[in-house]
PDB file of C-alpha atoms in Angstrom:
ATOM      1  CA  MET A   1     214.149  46.456 -48.351  1.00 53.00           C
ATOM      2  CA  LYS A   2     211.740  43.465 -47.533  1.00 56.00           C
ATOM      3  CA  ILE A   3     213.119  42.135 -50.801  1.00 58.00           C
ATOM      4  CA  LEU A   4     216.469  42.843 -49.705  1.00 58.00           C
ATOM      5  CA  ALA A   5     215.737  41.242 -46.262  1.00 56.00           C
ATOM      6  CA  GLY A   6     213.597  38.089 -47.870  1.00 57.00           C
ATOM      7  CA  ILE A   7     216.722  37.184 -49.733  1.00 61.00           C
ATOM      8  CA  LEU A   8     219.012  37.374 -46.544  1.00 58.00           C
ATOM      9  CA  ILE A   9     216.226  35.029 -44.898  1.00 58.00           C
ATOM     10  CA  LEU A  10     216.794  32.490 -47.455  1.00 58.00           C
ATOM     11  CA  LEU A  11     220.361  31.973 -45.833  1.00 60.00           C
ATOM     12  CA  ILE A  12     218.970  31.641 -42.735  1.00 59.00           C
ATOM     13  CA  PRO A  13     217.875  28.314 -43.093  1.00 57.00           C
ATOM     14  CA  THR A  14     221.452  27.286 -43.840  1.00 55.00           C
ATOM     15  CA  ALA A  15     223.187  28.669 -40.378  1.00 55.00           C
ATOM     16  CA  ILE A  16     220.403  27.030 -38.472  1.00 54.00           C
ATOM     17  CA  ALA A  17     221.404  23.741 -39.919  1.00 54.00           C
ATOM     18  CA  ALA A  18     224.419  24.668 -38.381  1.00 54.00           C
ATOM     19  CA  GLN A  19     222.969  23.946 -34.959  1.00 54.00           C
ATOM     20  CA  ASP A  20     222.923  19.835 -35.622  1.00 54.00           C
ATOM     21  CA  TYR A  21     226.617  19.863 -35.785  1.00 56.00           C
ATOM     22  CA  GLN A  22     227.150  19.244 -31.745  1.00 61.00           C
ATOM     23  CA  ASN A  23     228.724  15.928 -31.974  1.00 67.00           C
ATOM     24  CA  MET A  24     231.566  16.777 -34.720  1.00 70.00           C
ATOM     25  CA  ASN A  25     234.571  14.947 -34.746  1.00 82.00           C
ATOM     26  CA  GLU A  26     238.175  17.087 -35.449  1.00 86.00           C
ATOM     27  CA  GLU A  27     238.095  16.831 -39.326  1.00 85.00           C
ATOM     28  CA  ASP A  28     234.547  17.381 -39.948  1.00 81.00           C
ATOM     29  CA  MET A  29     235.039  20.234 -38.030  1.00 84.00           C
ATOM     30  CA  ARG A  30     238.366  21.424 -39.815  1.00 86.00           C
ATOM     31  CA  LYS A  31     236.084  21.133 -42.942  1.00 84.00           C
ATOM     32  CA  MET A  32     233.487  22.972 -41.931  1.00 81.00           C
ATOM     33  CA  THR A  33     235.453  25.838 -40.794  1.00 86.00           C
ATOM     34  CA  GLU A  34     236.917  26.093 -44.013  1.00 86.00           C
ATOM     35  CA  GLN A  35     233.774  25.635 -45.763  1.00 83.00           C
ATOM     36  CA  MET A  36     233.082  28.790 -44.308  1.00 83.00           C
ATOM     37  CA  GLN A  37     236.049  30.476 -44.677  1.00 86.00           C
ATOM     38  CA  LYS A  38     235.228  30.459 -48.298  1.00 86.00           C
ATOM     39  CA  MET A  39     231.888  31.549 -48.181  1.00 83.00           C
ATOM     40  CA  GLN A  40     233.298  34.788 -46.328  1.00 84.00           C
ATOM     41  CA  SER A  41     235.679  34.882 -49.240  1.00 87.00           C
ATOM     42  CA  CYS A  42     232.932  34.532 -51.600  1.00 87.00           C
ATOM     43  CA  MET A  43     230.929  37.446 -49.607  1.00 87.00           C
ATOM     44  CA  GLN A  44     233.274  39.557 -50.147  1.00 88.00           C
ATOM     45  CA  ASP A  45     232.735  39.653 -53.892  1.00 86.00           C
ATOM     46  CA  VAL A  46     229.947  41.383 -53.337  1.00 89.00           C
ATOM     47  CA  ASP A  47     229.557  44.776 -54.217  1.00 91.00           C
ATOM     48  CA  GLN A  48     228.382  46.571 -51.254  1.00 91.00           C
ATOM     49  CA  ALA A  49     227.661  50.106 -53.736  1.00 94.00           C
ATOM     50  CA  GLU A  50     225.095  47.780 -55.646  1.00 94.00           C
ATOM     51  CA  LEU A  51     224.078  46.411 -52.499  1.00 90.00           C
ATOM     52  CA  GLU A  52     222.962  50.228 -51.380  1.00 93.00           C
ATOM     53  CA  VAL A  53     221.410  50.887 -54.722  1.00 95.00           C
ATOM     54  CA  LEU A  54     219.560  47.876 -54.843  1.00 93.00           C
ATOM     55  CA  GLU A  55     218.573  48.797 -51.261  1.00 93.00           C
ATOM     56  CA  GLN A  56     217.104  52.342 -52.564  1.00 95.00           C
ATOM     57  CA  ARG A  57     215.556  50.551 -55.343  1.00 94.00           C
ATOM     58  CA  SER A  58     214.120  48.223 -53.092  1.00 94.00           C
ATOM     59  CA  LYS A  59     212.263  50.945 -50.722  1.00 95.00           C
ATOM     60  CA  GLN A  60     211.040  52.692 -53.942  1.00 96.00           C
ATOM     61  CA  VAL A  61     209.779  50.019 -55.425  1.00 96.00           C
ATOM     62  CA  ASP A  62     208.122  48.934 -52.000  1.00 95.00           C
ATOM     63  CA  ALA A  63     206.452  52.093 -51.486  1.00 96.00           C
ATOM     64  CA  GLU A  64     204.981  51.411 -55.068  1.00 97.00           C
ATOM     65  CA  ILE A  65     203.695  48.234 -54.170  1.00 96.00           C
ATOM     66  CA  LYS A  66     202.238  50.034 -50.805  1.00 95.00           C
ATOM     67  CA  SER A  67     200.479  52.865 -52.681  1.00 96.00           C
ATOM     68  CA  LEU A  68     198.696  50.336 -55.183  1.00 96.00           C
ATOM     69  CA  CYS A  69     197.630  47.810 -52.748  1.00 95.00           C
ATOM     70  CA  ALA A  70     196.136  51.018 -50.643  1.00 95.00           C
ATOM     71  CA  GLU A  71     194.339  52.064 -53.947  1.00 96.00           C
ATOM     72  CA  GLY A  72     193.013  48.652 -54.457  1.00 95.00           C
ATOM     73  CA  LYS A  73     194.972  48.177 -57.533  1.00 95.00           C
ATOM     74  CA  ARG A  74     196.540  44.580 -56.229  1.00 94.00           C
ATOM     75  CA  ASP A  75     196.650  43.102 -59.551  1.00 94.00           C
ATOM     76  CA  LYS A  76     199.267  45.778 -60.450  1.00 96.00           C
ATOM     77  CA  ALA A  77     200.452  45.484 -57.200  1.00 95.00           C
ATOM     78  CA  GLN A  78     201.437  41.544 -57.212  1.00 94.00           C
ATOM     79  CA  GLU A  79     202.809  42.245 -61.555  1.00 94.00           C
ATOM     80  CA  LYS A  80     204.744  44.903 -60.017  1.00 95.00           C
ATOM     81  CA  ALA A  81     206.142  43.098 -56.984  1.00 94.00           C
ATOM     82  CA  ILE A  82     206.944  39.644 -59.429  1.00 93.00           C
ATOM     83  CA  SER A  83     208.509  41.890 -61.987  1.00 94.00           C
ATOM     84  CA  PHE A  84     210.540  43.232 -59.310  1.00 94.00           C
ATOM     85  CA  GLY A  85     211.767  39.880 -57.500  1.00 92.00           C
ATOM     86  CA  LYS A  86     212.939  38.950 -61.225  1.00 93.00           C
ATOM     87  CA  GLU A  87     214.640  42.074 -61.474  1.00 92.00           C
ATOM     88  CA  MET A  88     216.707  41.546 -58.118  1.00 92.00           C
ATOM     89  CA  ALA A  89     217.262  37.328 -59.442  1.00 92.00           C
ATOM     90  CA  LYS A  90     219.356  38.766 -62.065  1.00 93.00           C
ATOM     91  CA  ALA A  91     221.293  40.916 -60.177  1.00 94.00           C
ATOM     92  CA  PRO A  92     224.871  40.167 -60.226  1.00 94.00           C
ATOM     93  CA  ALA A  93     225.232  40.576 -56.310  1.00 92.00           C
ATOM     94  CA  ILE A  94     222.349  38.739 -55.780  1.00 92.00           C
ATOM     95  CA  GLN A  95     223.603  35.915 -57.428  1.00 91.00           C
ATOM     96  CA  ILE A  96     227.015  35.734 -55.762  1.00 91.00           C
ATOM     97  CA  MET A  97     225.412  35.889 -52.396  1.00 89.00           C
ATOM     98  CA  ARG A  98     222.975  33.084 -53.666  1.00 89.00           C
ATOM     99  CA  LYS A  99     225.956  31.113 -55.117  1.00 87.00           C
ATOM    100  CA  CYS A 100     227.165  31.772 -51.714  1.00 86.00           C
ATOM    101  CA  GLY A 101     224.627  30.536 -49.797  1.00 82.00           C
ATOM    102  CA  GLN A 102     225.094  27.573 -51.898  1.00 82.00           C
ATOM    103  CA  MET A 103     228.624  26.677 -50.491  1.00 76.00           C
ATOM    104  CA  MET A 104     226.715  26.820 -47.383  1.00 72.00           C
ATOM    105  CA  LYS A 105     224.082  24.415 -48.026  1.00 74.00           C
ATOM    106  CA  GLU A 106     226.330  21.839 -49.781  1.00 69.00           C
ATOM    107  CA  MET A 107     228.296  21.534 -46.316  1.00 65.00           C
ATOM    108  CA  MET A 108     225.086  21.302 -44.336  1.00 64.00           C
ATOM    109  CA  PRO A 109     223.344  17.683 -43.719  1.00 58.00           C
ATOM    110  CA  GLU A 110     220.021  17.414 -45.857  1.00 56.00           C
ATOM    111  CA  LYS A 111     217.403  18.928 -43.794  1.00 52.00           C
ATOM    112  CA  PRO A 112     213.777  18.036 -45.581  1.00 50.00           C
ATOM    113  CA  PHE A 113     212.372  21.842 -44.907  1.00 47.00           C
ATOM    114  CA  MET A 114     215.853  23.487 -47.295  1.00 46.00           C
ATOM    115  CA  ASP A 115     215.300  21.855 -50.693  1.00 45.00           C
ATOM    116  CA  GLN A 116     211.514  22.524 -50.468  1.00 46.00           C
ATOM    117  CA  ASP A 117     210.858  25.985 -52.342  1.00 51.00           C
ATOM    118  CA  LYS A 118     207.829  28.196 -50.326  1.00 54.00           C
ATOM    119  CA  ASP A 119     204.454  27.620 -52.762  1.00 55.00           C
ATOM    120  CA  LEU A 120     204.044  31.556 -52.666  1.00 55.00           C
ATOM    121  CA  SER A 121     201.362  31.422 -55.927  1.00 61.00           C
ATOM    122  CA  SER A 122     198.339  31.526 -53.306  1.00 66.00           C
ATOM    123  CA  HIS A 123     199.883  34.664 -51.464  1.00 81.00           C
ATOM    124  CA  HIS A 124     199.240  38.106 -52.643  1.00 84.00           C
ATOM    125  CA  VAL A 125     201.594  41.129 -51.895  1.00 87.00           C
ATOM    126  CA  CYS A 126     198.502  43.007 -50.803  1.00 90.00           C
ATOM    127  CA  ASP A 127     198.041  40.935 -47.681  1.00 87.00           C
ATOM    128  CA  GLN A 128     201.735  40.491 -46.795  1.00 81.00           C
ATOM    129  CA  ASP A 129     201.729  42.785 -44.328  1.00 64.00           C
ATOM    130  CA  LEU A 130     198.364  41.248 -42.641  1.00 52.00           C
ATOM    131  CA  GLU A 131     199.817  37.898 -42.628  1.00 49.00           C
ATOM    132  CA  ASN A 132     203.488  39.328 -40.634  1.00 48.00           C
ATOM    133  CA  LYS A 133     201.315  40.511 -38.195  1.00 42.00           C
TER     134      LYS A 133
END
């Protein structure tokens, strides 16, 4: 579940950036509406059954990772999280969602924070709950 939520969170900066369009002219507004309709159409291609399977798998892996962390097996927990992240990235539903998100991103003005991938190499999955509190 956390991983699915994380993926959806990746799309949030796109929606936030949309607030910068307060001074748009009619033509820009029309183009943005068309682009949003394309994105909505794109999202309809996401297999909802696959998303449900991914959510269940995510819950299972999350429980396994928490268990490994509780047992002090931090390295195994980290390996499991990375492996599952790679597995999720290959899932067709996730790939479609990323493509749809990219459509939206392309219509937004450039924002410095939007193109920066967060460096997670110094973060550990077992410390994640502590960081979010």
